[in-house]
Amino acid sequence: MAARVLNVLFLCTGNSCRSVLAEATFNHLAPAGWRAMSAGSQPTGRVHPRTLALLAREGISTAGCHSKSWDKLPVVPDIVITVCASAAGEACPAYLGTALRAHWGVEDPARATGSDAEIEAAFVTAYRILRSRIEAFLALPLAELEGDPARLKAELDRVGTLVP
């Protein structure tokens, strides 16, 4: 499967934190030919500055990172992963199409309150959870799972429960 192109969409509400963290981290770690995008159902129009600063500290490129709507994707994704902490409580749209869907709920660091250190810790926690899940995703035997969408979905759902 590594030789084939794979497009993954990380989807959330505002597309300013979680989905951008996932997009940039996936693109940093993924093999050639695999590409992540991110989008939001109600994009804020800007990437949260703490998101960009955290990615920069981790040595992950933020080139091309911007807040965008889920209805303006450059390509049709093969896999859609929602990262809203509570799909019932946030306006994450159901992606219609043939894409395989999974949910990896992560608390929204943009909603964190408290001291500067506590807010920063919320961003770091979200990043670590997403990175751990992306690493687990990339470690799956995808060539074997490609022909079995139900099993691939089950594995992606399992990955979505991992907490570092």
Tab-separated table of N, CA and C in Angstrom:
chain	number	residue	atom	x	y	z
A	1	MET	N	0.823	-1.194	0.000
A	1	MET	CA	0.000	0.000	0.000
A	1	MET	C	0.869	1.261	0.000
A	2	ALA	N	2.111	1.171	0.454
A	2	ALA	CA	2.970	2.345	0.523
A	2	ALA	C	3.217	2.961	-0.849
A	3	ALA	N	3.164	2.170	-1.903
A	3	ALA	CA	3.398	2.685	-3.239
A	3	ALA	C	2.176	3.434	-3.756
A	4	ARG	N	1.037	3.176	-3.177
A	4	ARG	CA	-0.191	3.812	-3.633
A	4	ARG	C	-0.391	5.135	-2.902
A	5	VAL	N	-1.119	6.029	-3.534
A	5	VAL	CA	-1.441	7.307	-2.919
A	5	VAL	C	-2.554	7.091	-1.905
A	6	LEU	N	-2.420	7.707	-0.737
A	6	LEU	CA	-3.440	7.635	0.294
A	6	LEU	C	-3.696	9.054	0.785
A	7	ASN	N	-4.956	9.468	0.746
A	7	ASN	CA	-5.347	10.788	1.213
A	7	ASN	C	-6.195	10.645	2.464
A	8	VAL	N	-5.737	11.289	3.546
A	8	VAL	CA	-6.418	11.233	4.835
A	8	VAL	C	-6.894	12.641	5.178
A	9	LEU	N	-8.144	12.738	5.608
A	9	LEU	CA	-8.696	14.012	6.052
A	9	LEU	C	-8.910	13.956	7.553
A	10	PHE	N	-8.325	14.919	8.271
A	10	PHE	CA	-8.580	15.090	9.691
A	10	PHE	C	-9.600	16.218	9.811
A	11	LEU	N	-10.718	15.905	10.423
A	11	LEU	CA	-11.858	16.809	10.425
A	11	LEU	C	-12.268	17.180	11.839
A	12	CYS	N	-12.493	18.475	12.073
A	12	CYS	CA	-13.044	18.932	13.346
A	12	CYS	C	-13.928	20.139	13.076
A	13	THR	N	-14.261	20.845	14.098
A	13	THR	CA	-15.176	21.970	13.932
A	13	THR	C	-14.451	23.213	13.409
A	14	GLY	N	-13.513	23.751	14.188
A	14	GLY	CA	-12.889	25.027	13.849
A	14	GLY	C	-11.693	24.966	12.936
A	15	ASN	N	-11.073	23.798	12.811
A	15	ASN	CA	-9.865	23.631	11.993
A	15	ASN	C	-8.807	24.669	12.369
A	16	SER	N	-8.595	24.801	13.695
A	16	SER	CA	-7.560	25.730	14.142
A	16	SER	C	-6.528	25.054	15.040
A	17	CYS	N	-6.864	23.879	15.587
A	17	CYS	CA	-5.948	23.221	16.524
A	17	CYS	C	-5.780	21.735	16.201
A	18	ARG	N	-6.722	20.909	16.693
A	18	ARG	CA	-6.581	19.443	16.624
A	18	ARG	C	-6.351	18.928	15.211
A	19	SER	N	-7.205	19.305	14.292
A	19	SER	CA	-7.083	18.767	12.939
A	19	SER	C	-5.811	19.261	12.254
A	20	VAL	N	-5.392	20.483	12.561
A	20	VAL	CA	-4.147	21.015	11.980
A	20	VAL	C	-2.945	20.298	12.590
A	21	LEU	N	-2.980	20.064	13.911
A	21	LEU	CA	-1.909	19.285	14.542
A	21	LEU	C	-1.788	17.914	13.881
A	22	ALA	N	-2.929	17.275	13.642
A	22	ALA	CA	-2.927	15.946	13.021
A	22	ALA	C	-2.426	15.995	11.579
A	23	GLU	N	-2.896	16.960	10.824
A	23	GLU	CA	-2.474	17.090	9.422
A	23	GLU	C	-0.961	17.245	9.313
A	24	ALA	N	-0.418	18.201	10.033
A	24	ALA	CA	1.017	18.482	9.942
A	24	ALA	C	1.847	17.306	10.455
A	25	THR	N	1.407	16.694	11.552
A	25	THR	CA	2.149	15.566	12.125
A	25	THR	C	2.099	14.368	11.190
A	26	PHE	N	0.928	14.054	10.641
A	26	PHE	CA	0.812	12.942	9.701
A	26	PHE	C	1.733	13.176	8.504
A	27	ASN	N	1.686	14.370	7.930
A	27	ASN	CA	2.520	14.655	6.757
A	27	ASN	C	4.008	14.585	7.092
A	28	HIS	N	4.362	14.891	8.311
A	28	HIS	CA	5.760	14.811	8.762
A	28	HIS	C	6.225	13.355	8.873
A	29	LEU	N	5.327	12.468	9.293
A	29	LEU	CA	5.696	11.074	9.573
A	29	LEU	C	5.378	10.089	8.435
A	30	ALA	N	4.471	10.435	7.562
A	30	ALA	CA	3.952	9.488	6.568
A	30	ALA	C	4.954	9.205	5.451
A	31	PRO	N	4.819	8.015	4.860
A	31	PRO	CA	5.664	7.684	3.712
A	31	PRO	C	5.279	8.508	2.478
A	32	ALA	N	6.172	8.535	1.524
A	32	ALA	CA	5.916	9.256	0.277
A	32	ALA	C	4.619	8.757	-0.361
A	33	GLY	N	3.861	9.678	-0.911
A	33	GLY	CA	2.614	9.326	-1.581
A	33	GLY	C	1.399	9.402	-0.671
A	34	TRP	N	1.625	9.505	0.617
A	34	TRP	CA	0.516	9.634	1.559
A	34	TRP	C	0.415	11.094	1.956
A	35	ARG	N	-0.816	11.583	2.042
A	35	ARG	CA	-1.011	12.999	2.311
A	35	ARG	C	-2.195	13.192	3.242
A	36	ALA	N	-2.011	14.046	4.205
A	36	ALA	CA	-3.111	14.424	5.086
A	36	ALA	C	-3.564	15.832	4.742
A	37	MET	N	-4.847	16.046	4.950
A	37	MET	CA	-5.463	17.361	4.840
A	37	MET	C	-6.223	17.567	6.144
A	38	SER	N	-6.585	18.786	6.420
A	38	SER	CA	-7.470	19.041	7.544
A	38	SER	C	-8.522	20.030	7.100
A	39	ALA	N	-9.647	19.997	7.807
A	39	ALA	CA	-10.734	20.921	7.491
A	39	ALA	C	-11.665	20.997	8.688
A	40	GLY	N	-12.552	21.970	8.638
A	40	GLY	CA	-13.530	22.139	9.704
A	40	GLY	C	-14.919	22.364	9.162
A	41	SER	N	-15.906	22.021	9.977
A	41	SER	CA	-17.293	22.249	9.586
A	41	SER	C	-17.646	23.731	9.729
A	42	GLN	N	-16.999	24.398	10.674
A	42	GLN	CA	-17.185	25.834	10.899
A	42	GLN	C	-15.807	26.443	11.141
A	43	PRO	N	-14.975	26.506	10.094
A	43	PRO	CA	-13.593	26.937	10.285
A	43	PRO	C	-13.495	28.346	10.870
A	44	THR	N	-12.531	28.510	11.765
A	44	THR	CA	-12.325	29.801	12.417
A	44	THR	C	-11.695	30.820	11.474
A	45	GLY	N	-11.052	30.329	10.416
A	45	GLY	CA	-10.378	31.223	9.485
A	45	GLY	C	-8.925	31.477	9.830
A	46	ARG	N	-8.478	30.935	10.966
A	46	ARG	CA	-7.064	31.089	11.342
A	46	ARG	C	-6.630	29.876	12.164
A	47	VAL	N	-5.356	29.551	12.045
A	47	VAL	CA	-4.774	28.491	12.866
A	47	VAL	C	-4.346	29.134	14.176
A	48	HIS	N	-4.668	28.483	15.277
A	48	HIS	CA	-4.324	29.015	16.599
A	48	HIS	C	-2.804	29.181	16.694
A	49	PRO	N	-2.330	30.332	17.157
A	49	PRO	CA	-0.879	30.569	17.251
A	49	PRO	C	-0.145	29.517	18.093
A	50	ARG	N	-0.788	28.987	19.131
A	50	ARG	CA	-0.138	27.954	19.948
A	50	ARG	C	0.059	26.666	19.144
A	51	THR	N	-0.844	26.395	18.222
A	51	THR	CA	-0.701	25.221	17.356
A	51	THR	C	0.556	25.363	16.504
A	52	LEU	N	0.695	26.518	15.884
A	52	LEU	CA	1.859	26.757	15.018
A	52	LEU	C	3.158	26.742	15.817
A	53	ALA	N	3.143	27.340	17.002
A	53	ALA	CA	4.349	27.380	17.834
A	53	ALA	C	4.748	25.978	18.286
A	54	LEU	N	3.774	25.165	18.677
A	54	LEU	CA	4.062	23.802	19.128
A	54	LEU	C	4.654	22.971	17.985
A	55	LEU	N	4.049	23.053	16.817
A	55	LEU	CA	4.571	22.305	15.665
A	55	LEU	C	6.002	22.737	15.340
A	56	ALA	N	6.250	24.034	15.386
A	56	ALA	CA	7.603	24.536	15.116
A	56	ALA	C	8.595	23.988	16.132
A	57	ARG	N	8.206	23.974	17.413
A	57	ARG	CA	9.101	23.429	18.457
A	57	ARG	C	9.389	21.949	18.222
A	58	GLU	N	8.440	21.240	17.641
A	58	GLU	CA	8.609	19.812	17.367
A	58	GLU	C	9.357	19.560	16.052
A	59	GLY	N	9.706	20.615	15.341
A	59	GLY	CA	10.427	20.461	14.079
A	59	GLY	C	9.535	20.026	12.935
A	60	ILE	N	8.243	20.320	13.028
A	60	ILE	CA	7.268	19.925	12.009
A	60	ILE	C	6.876	21.158	11.201
A	61	SER	N	6.967	21.042	9.901
A	61	SER	CA	6.645	22.157	9.012
A	61	SER	C	5.186	22.578	9.150
A	62	THR	N	4.974	23.881	9.141
A	62	THR	CA	3.615	24.419	9.159
A	62	THR	C	3.266	25.059	7.810
A	63	ALA	N	4.124	24.846	6.822
A	63	ALA	CA	3.861	25.394	5.492
A	63	ALA	C	2.521	24.861	4.980
A	64	GLY	N	1.699	25.746	4.509
A	64	GLY	CA	0.407	25.350	3.955
A	64	GLY	C	-0.685	25.146	4.988
A	65	CYS	N	-0.361	25.258	6.265
A	65	CYS	CA	-1.385	25.090	7.305
A	65	CYS	C	-2.276	26.332	7.338
A	66	HIS	N	-3.544	26.122	7.106
A	66	HIS	CA	-4.508	27.204	7.239
A	66	HIS	C	-5.882	26.618	7.534
A	67	SER	N	-6.731	27.424	8.113
A	67	SER	CA	-8.072	26.985	8.493
A	67	SER	C	-8.963	27.030	7.252
A	68	LYS	N	-9.620	25.890	6.972
A	68	LYS	CA	-10.436	25.807	5.757
A	68	LYS	C	-11.673	24.951	5.988
A	69	SER	N	-12.628	25.104	5.114
A	69	SER	CA	-13.896	24.385	5.220
A	69	SER	C	-13.793	22.984	4.638
A	70	TRP	N	-14.556	22.076	5.234
A	70	TRP	CA	-14.573	20.689	4.768
A	70	TRP	C	-15.192	20.548	3.386
A	71	ASP	N	-15.924	21.554	2.911
A	71	ASP	CA	-16.551	21.432	1.588
A	71	ASP	C	-15.679	21.975	0.456
A	72	LYS	N	-14.418	22.313	0.774
A	72	LYS	CA	-13.503	22.826	-0.259
A	72	LYS	C	-12.203	22.031	-0.264
A	73	LEU	N	-12.317	20.714	-0.373
A	73	LEU	CA	-11.141	19.851	-0.342
A	73	LEU	C	-10.501	19.756	-1.721
A	74	PRO	N	-9.166	19.707	-1.782
A	74	PRO	CA	-8.498	19.606	-3.081
A	74	PRO	C	-8.632	18.224	-3.715
A	75	VAL	N	-8.812	17.190	-2.907
A	75	VAL	CA	-8.996	15.820	-3.401
A	75	VAL	C	-10.009	15.116	-2.502
A	76	VAL	N	-10.562	14.040	-3.019
A	76	VAL	CA	-11.483	13.233	-2.219
A	76	VAL	C	-10.644	12.332	-1.308
A	77	PRO	N	-10.895	12.370	0.000
A	77	PRO	CA	-10.103	11.540	0.907
A	77	PRO	C	-10.471	10.066	0.828
A	78	ASP	N	-9.489	9.220	1.113
A	78	ASP	CA	-9.720	7.780	1.233
A	78	ASP	C	-10.207	7.456	2.645
A	79	ILE	N	-9.689	8.206	3.610
A	79	ILE	CA	-10.007	8.004	5.026
A	79	ILE	C	-10.327	9.359	5.642
A	80	VAL	N	-11.413	9.418	6.419
A	80	VAL	CA	-11.782	10.625	7.161
A	80	VAL	C	-11.732	10.285	8.641
A	81	ILE	N	-10.952	11.057	9.392
A	81	ILE	CA	-10.841	10.852	10.832
A	81	ILE	C	-11.310	12.119	11.531
A	82	THR	N	-12.420	12.007	12.266
A	82	THR	CA	-12.886	13.145	13.055
A	82	THR	C	-12.111	13.164	14.362
A	83	VAL	N	-11.764	14.362	14.812
A	83	VAL	CA	-10.983	14.488	16.039
A	83	VAL	C	-11.716	15.284	17.115
A	84	CYS	N	-13.007	15.535	16.917
A	84	CYS	CA	-13.815	16.218	17.927
A	84	CYS	C	-13.906	15.337	19.159
A	85	ALA	N	-13.810	15.943	20.327
A	85	ALA	CA	-13.896	15.175	21.561
A	85	ALA	C	-15.269	14.541	21.735
A	86	SER	N	-16.287	15.211	21.265
A	86	SER	CA	-17.637	14.670	21.380
A	86	SER	C	-18.389	14.992	20.096
A	87	ALA	N	-18.478	14.024	19.209
A	87	ALA	CA	-19.155	14.259	17.931
A	87	ALA	C	-20.591	14.711	18.142
A	88	ALA	N	-21.209	14.269	19.225
A	88	ALA	CA	-22.585	14.675	19.511
A	88	ALA	C	-22.644	16.127	19.962
A	89	GLY	N	-21.582	16.608	20.600
A	89	GLY	CA	-21.591	17.955	21.139
A	89	GLY	C	-21.006	19.001	20.228
A	90	GLU	N	-20.378	18.599	19.156
A	90	GLU	CA	-19.774	19.536	18.217
A	90	GLU	C	-20.342	19.284	16.831
A	91	ALA	N	-20.241	20.270	15.991
A	91	ALA	CA	-20.866	20.198	14.678
A	91	ALA	C	-19.975	19.538	13.633
A	92	CYS	N	-19.449	18.372	13.937
A	92	CYS	CA	-18.648	17.657	12.949
A	92	CYS	C	-19.595	17.020	11.928
A	93	PRO	N	-19.458	17.378	10.686
A	93	PRO	CA	-20.381	16.856	9.686
A	93	PRO	C	-20.099	15.394	9.354
A	94	ALA	N	-21.127	14.711	8.954
A	94	ALA	CA	-20.954	13.346	8.463
A	94	ALA	C	-20.448	13.479	7.033
A	95	TYR	N	-19.265	12.946	6.765
A	95	TYR	CA	-18.723	13.042	5.418
A	95	TYR	C	-19.428	12.022	4.536
A	96	LEU	N	-20.038	12.490	3.490
A	96	LEU	CA	-20.745	11.603	2.575
A	96	LEU	C	-19.798	11.208	1.457
A	97	GLY	N	-19.763	9.955	1.155
A	97	GLY	CA	-18.884	9.460	0.101
A	97	GLY	C	-18.394	8.081	0.456
A	98	THR	N	-17.424	7.625	-0.286
A	98	THR	CA	-16.917	6.266	-0.103
A	98	THR	C	-15.765	6.192	0.888
A	99	ALA	N	-15.381	7.316	1.449
A	99	ALA	CA	-14.254	7.325	2.381
A	99	ALA	C	-14.557	6.492	3.626
A	100	LEU	N	-13.546	5.809	4.094
A	100	LEU	CA	-13.629	5.073	5.352
A	100	LEU	C	-13.579	6.104	6.476
A	101	ARG	N	-14.459	5.962	7.479
A	101	ARG	CA	-14.538	6.946	8.557
A	101	ARG	C	-14.144	6.332	9.889
A	102	ALA	N	-13.438	7.130	10.680
A	102	ALA	CA	-13.080	6.729	12.043
A	102	ALA	C	-13.150	7.963	12.921
A	103	HIS	N	-13.278	7.738	14.224
A	103	HIS	CA	-13.350	8.852	15.170
A	103	HIS	C	-12.240	8.728	16.211
A	104	TRP	N	-11.447	9.789	16.344
A	104	TRP	CA	-10.376	9.858	17.331
A	104	TRP	C	-10.616	11.077	18.216
A	105	GLY	N	-11.525	11.013	19.131
A	105	GLY	CA	-11.865	12.153	19.965
A	105	GLY	C	-10.693	12.670	20.782
A	106	VAL	N	-10.487	13.979	20.713
A	106	VAL	CA	-9.431	14.661	21.461
A	106	VAL	C	-10.036	15.965	21.985
A	107	GLU	N	-9.772	16.262	23.260
A	107	GLU	CA	-10.271	17.523	23.830
A	107	GLU	C	-9.701	18.708	23.052
A	108	ASP	N	-10.508	19.737	22.885
A	108	ASP	CA	-10.108	20.915	22.120
A	108	ASP	C	-9.228	21.835	22.977
A	109	PRO	N	-7.940	21.944	22.652
A	109	PRO	CA	-7.069	22.801	23.456
A	109	PRO	C	-7.416	24.283	23.325
A	110	ALA	N	-8.086	24.668	22.260
A	110	ALA	CA	-8.474	26.069	22.094
A	110	ALA	C	-9.490	26.495	23.144
A	111	ARG	N	-10.137	25.527	23.764
A	111	ARG	CA	-11.122	25.831	24.808
A	111	ARG	C	-10.532	25.733	26.213
A	112	ALA	N	-9.260	25.453	26.313
A	112	ALA	CA	-8.622	25.315	27.625
A	112	ALA	C	-8.621	26.653	28.355
A	113	THR	N	-8.784	26.563	29.652
A	113	THR	CA	-8.742	27.756	30.490
A	113	THR	C	-7.725	27.527	31.605
A	114	GLY	N	-7.399	28.598	32.290
A	114	GLY	CA	-6.451	28.499	33.388
A	114	GLY	C	-5.229	29.338	33.114
A	115	SER	N	-4.145	28.970	33.764
A	115	SER	CA	-2.885	29.707	33.594
A	115	SER	C	-2.310	29.442	32.210
A	116	ASP	N	-1.343	30.246	31.857
A	116	ASP	CA	-0.658	30.059	30.577
A	116	ASP	C	-0.077	28.647	30.483
A	117	ALA	N	0.499	28.175	31.583
A	117	ALA	CA	1.089	26.826	31.610
A	117	ALA	C	0.014	25.752	31.435
A	118	GLU	N	-1.151	25.953	32.025
A	118	GLU	CA	-2.239	24.967	31.891
A	118	GLU	C	-2.778	24.940	30.467
A	119	ILE	N	-2.894	26.098	29.854
A	119	ILE	CA	-3.367	26.156	28.465
A	119	ILE	C	-2.336	25.509	27.544
A	120	GLU	N	-1.060	25.821	27.759
A	120	GLU	CA	0.000	25.201	26.947
A	120	GLU	C	-0.009	23.682	27.121
A	121	ALA	N	-0.237	23.225	28.335
A	121	ALA	CA	-0.285	21.782	28.602
A	121	ALA	C	-1.427	21.120	27.824
A	122	ALA	N	-2.537	21.806	27.658
A	122	ALA	CA	-3.657	21.248	26.886
A	122	ALA	C	-3.260	21.049	25.425
A	123	PHE	N	-2.503	21.986	24.870
A	123	PHE	CA	-2.035	21.846	23.482
A	123	PHE	C	-1.049	20.689	23.366
A	124	VAL	N	-0.127	20.591	24.311
A	124	VAL	CA	0.865	19.513	24.288
A	124	VAL	C	0.172	18.156	24.437
A	125	THR	N	-0.808	18.068	25.309
A	125	THR	CA	-1.546	16.809	25.490
A	125	THR	C	-2.248	16.406	24.200
A	126	ALA	N	-2.931	17.341	23.565
A	126	ALA	CA	-3.617	17.037	22.298
A	126	ALA	C	-2.610	16.556	21.251
A	127	TYR	N	-1.486	17.244	21.154
A	127	TYR	CA	-0.447	16.856	20.194
A	127	TYR	C	0.069	15.443	20.479
A	128	ARG	N	0.367	15.154	21.732
A	128	ARG	CA	0.921	13.834	22.078
A	128	ARG	C	-0.073	12.715	21.785
A	129	ILE	N	-1.343	12.948	22.084
A	129	ILE	CA	-2.367	11.942	21.787
A	129	ILE	C	-2.445	11.713	20.283
A	130	LEU	N	-2.520	12.789	19.517
A	130	LEU	CA	-2.628	12.658	18.067
A	130	LEU	C	-1.382	12.009	17.470
A	131	ARG	N	-0.206	12.423	17.911
A	131	ARG	CA	1.030	11.829	17.384
A	131	ARG	C	1.082	10.335	17.687
A	132	SER	N	0.739	9.955	18.888
A	132	SER	CA	0.737	8.544	19.262
A	132	SER	C	-0.213	7.743	18.367
A	133	ARG	N	-1.381	8.292	18.125
A	133	ARG	CA	-2.361	7.603	17.272
A	133	ARG	C	-1.906	7.543	15.822
A	134	ILE	N	-1.305	8.614	15.337
A	134	ILE	CA	-0.794	8.613	13.959
A	134	ILE	C	0.328	7.586	13.815
A	135	GLU	N	1.221	7.516	14.795
A	135	GLU	CA	2.296	6.513	14.748
A	135	GLU	C	1.712	5.100	14.748
A	136	ALA	N	0.667	4.863	15.547
A	136	ALA	CA	0.016	3.547	15.575
A	136	ALA	C	-0.666	3.256	14.237
A	137	PHE	N	-1.297	4.257	13.656
A	137	PHE	CA	-1.932	4.119	12.338
A	137	PHE	C	-0.885	3.716	11.304
A	138	LEU	N	0.235	4.433	11.287
A	138	LEU	CA	1.277	4.158	10.294
A	138	LEU	C	1.956	2.812	10.523
A	139	ALA	N	1.849	2.251	11.724
A	139	ALA	CA	2.434	0.942	12.034
A	139	ALA	C	1.498	-0.213	11.677
A	140	LEU	N	0.257	0.084	11.327
A	140	LEU	CA	-0.685	-0.985	10.957
A	140	LEU	C	-0.209	-1.690	9.693
A	141	PRO	N	-0.551	-2.972	9.530
A	141	PRO	CA	-0.209	-3.687	8.289
A	141	PRO	C	-1.187	-3.273	7.180
A	142	LEU	N	-1.019	-2.049	6.682
A	142	LEU	CA	-2.008	-1.472	5.772
A	142	LEU	C	-2.139	-2.231	4.460
A	143	ALA	N	-1.059	-2.814	3.960
A	143	ALA	CA	-1.160	-3.588	2.720
A	143	ALA	C	-2.104	-4.768	2.914
A	144	GLU	N	-2.059	-5.360	4.089
A	144	GLU	CA	-2.933	-6.490	4.428
A	144	GLU	C	-4.373	-6.025	4.679
A	145	LEU	N	-4.534	-4.880	5.322
A	145	LEU	CA	-5.859	-4.382	5.691
A	145	LEU	C	-6.598	-3.698	4.544
A	146	GLU	N	-5.862	-3.282	3.526
A	146	GLU	CA	-6.450	-2.532	2.416
A	146	GLU	C	-7.621	-3.261	1.780
A	147	GLY	N	-7.534	-4.566	1.671
A	147	GLY	CA	-8.593	-5.341	1.030
A	147	GLY	C	-9.747	-5.694	1.955
A	148	ASP	N	-9.690	-5.266	3.202
A	148	ASP	CA	-10.721	-5.599	4.189
A	148	ASP	C	-11.137	-4.316	4.924
A	149	PRO	N	-12.009	-3.508	4.292
A	149	PRO	CA	-12.394	-2.218	4.881
A	149	PRO	C	-12.967	-2.318	6.295
A	150	ALA	N	-13.724	-3.362	6.583
A	150	ALA	CA	-14.308	-3.506	7.926
A	150	ALA	C	-13.204	-3.694	8.964
A	151	ARG	N	-12.209	-4.497	8.634
A	151	ARG	CA	-11.099	-4.721	9.567
A	151	ARG	C	-10.249	-3.462	9.713
A	152	LEU	N	-10.027	-2.751	8.593
A	152	LEU	CA	-9.267	-1.502	8.652
A	152	LEU	C	-9.998	-0.491	9.524
A	153	LYS	N	-11.307	-0.369	9.360
A	153	LYS	CA	-12.078	0.548	10.198
A	153	LYS	C	-11.972	0.156	11.668
A	154	ALA	N	-12.076	-1.134	11.956
A	154	ALA	CA	-11.964	-1.599	13.346
A	154	ALA	C	-10.598	-1.229	13.921
A	155	GLU	N	-9.548	-1.370	13.136
A	155	GLU	CA	-8.195	-1.021	13.598
A	155	GLU	C	-8.068	0.489	13.812
A	156	LEU	N	-8.609	1.279	12.885
A	156	LEU	CA	-8.543	2.732	13.044
A	156	LEU	C	-9.352	3.187	14.262
A	157	ASP	N	-10.496	2.557	14.485
A	157	ASP	CA	-11.294	2.883	15.681
A	157	ASP	C	-10.517	2.514	16.952
A	158	ARG	N	-9.830	1.370	16.925
A	158	ARG	CA	-9.023	0.957	18.084
A	158	ARG	C	-7.904	1.971	18.327
A	159	VAL	N	-7.238	2.377	17.251
A	159	VAL	CA	-6.169	3.379	17.367
A	159	VAL	C	-6.715	4.655	17.994
A	160	GLY	N	-7.962	4.990	17.686
A	160	GLY	CA	-8.585	6.193	18.215
A	160	GLY	C	-8.839	6.170	19.700
A	161	THR	N	-8.625	5.030	20.344
A	161	THR	CA	-8.800	4.939	21.791
A	161	THR	C	-7.477	4.993	22.536
A	162	LEU	N	-6.365	4.964	21.815
A	162	LEU	CA	-5.046	4.950	22.444
A	162	LEU	C	-4.718	6.288	23.088
A	163	VAL	N	-4.179	6.220	24.276
A	163	VAL	CA	-3.740	7.413	25.000
A	163	VAL	C	-2.298	7.160	25.450
A	164	PRO	N	-1.373	8.055	25.083
A	164	PRO	CA	0.029	7.820	25.457
A	164	PRO	C	0.264	7.917	26.956
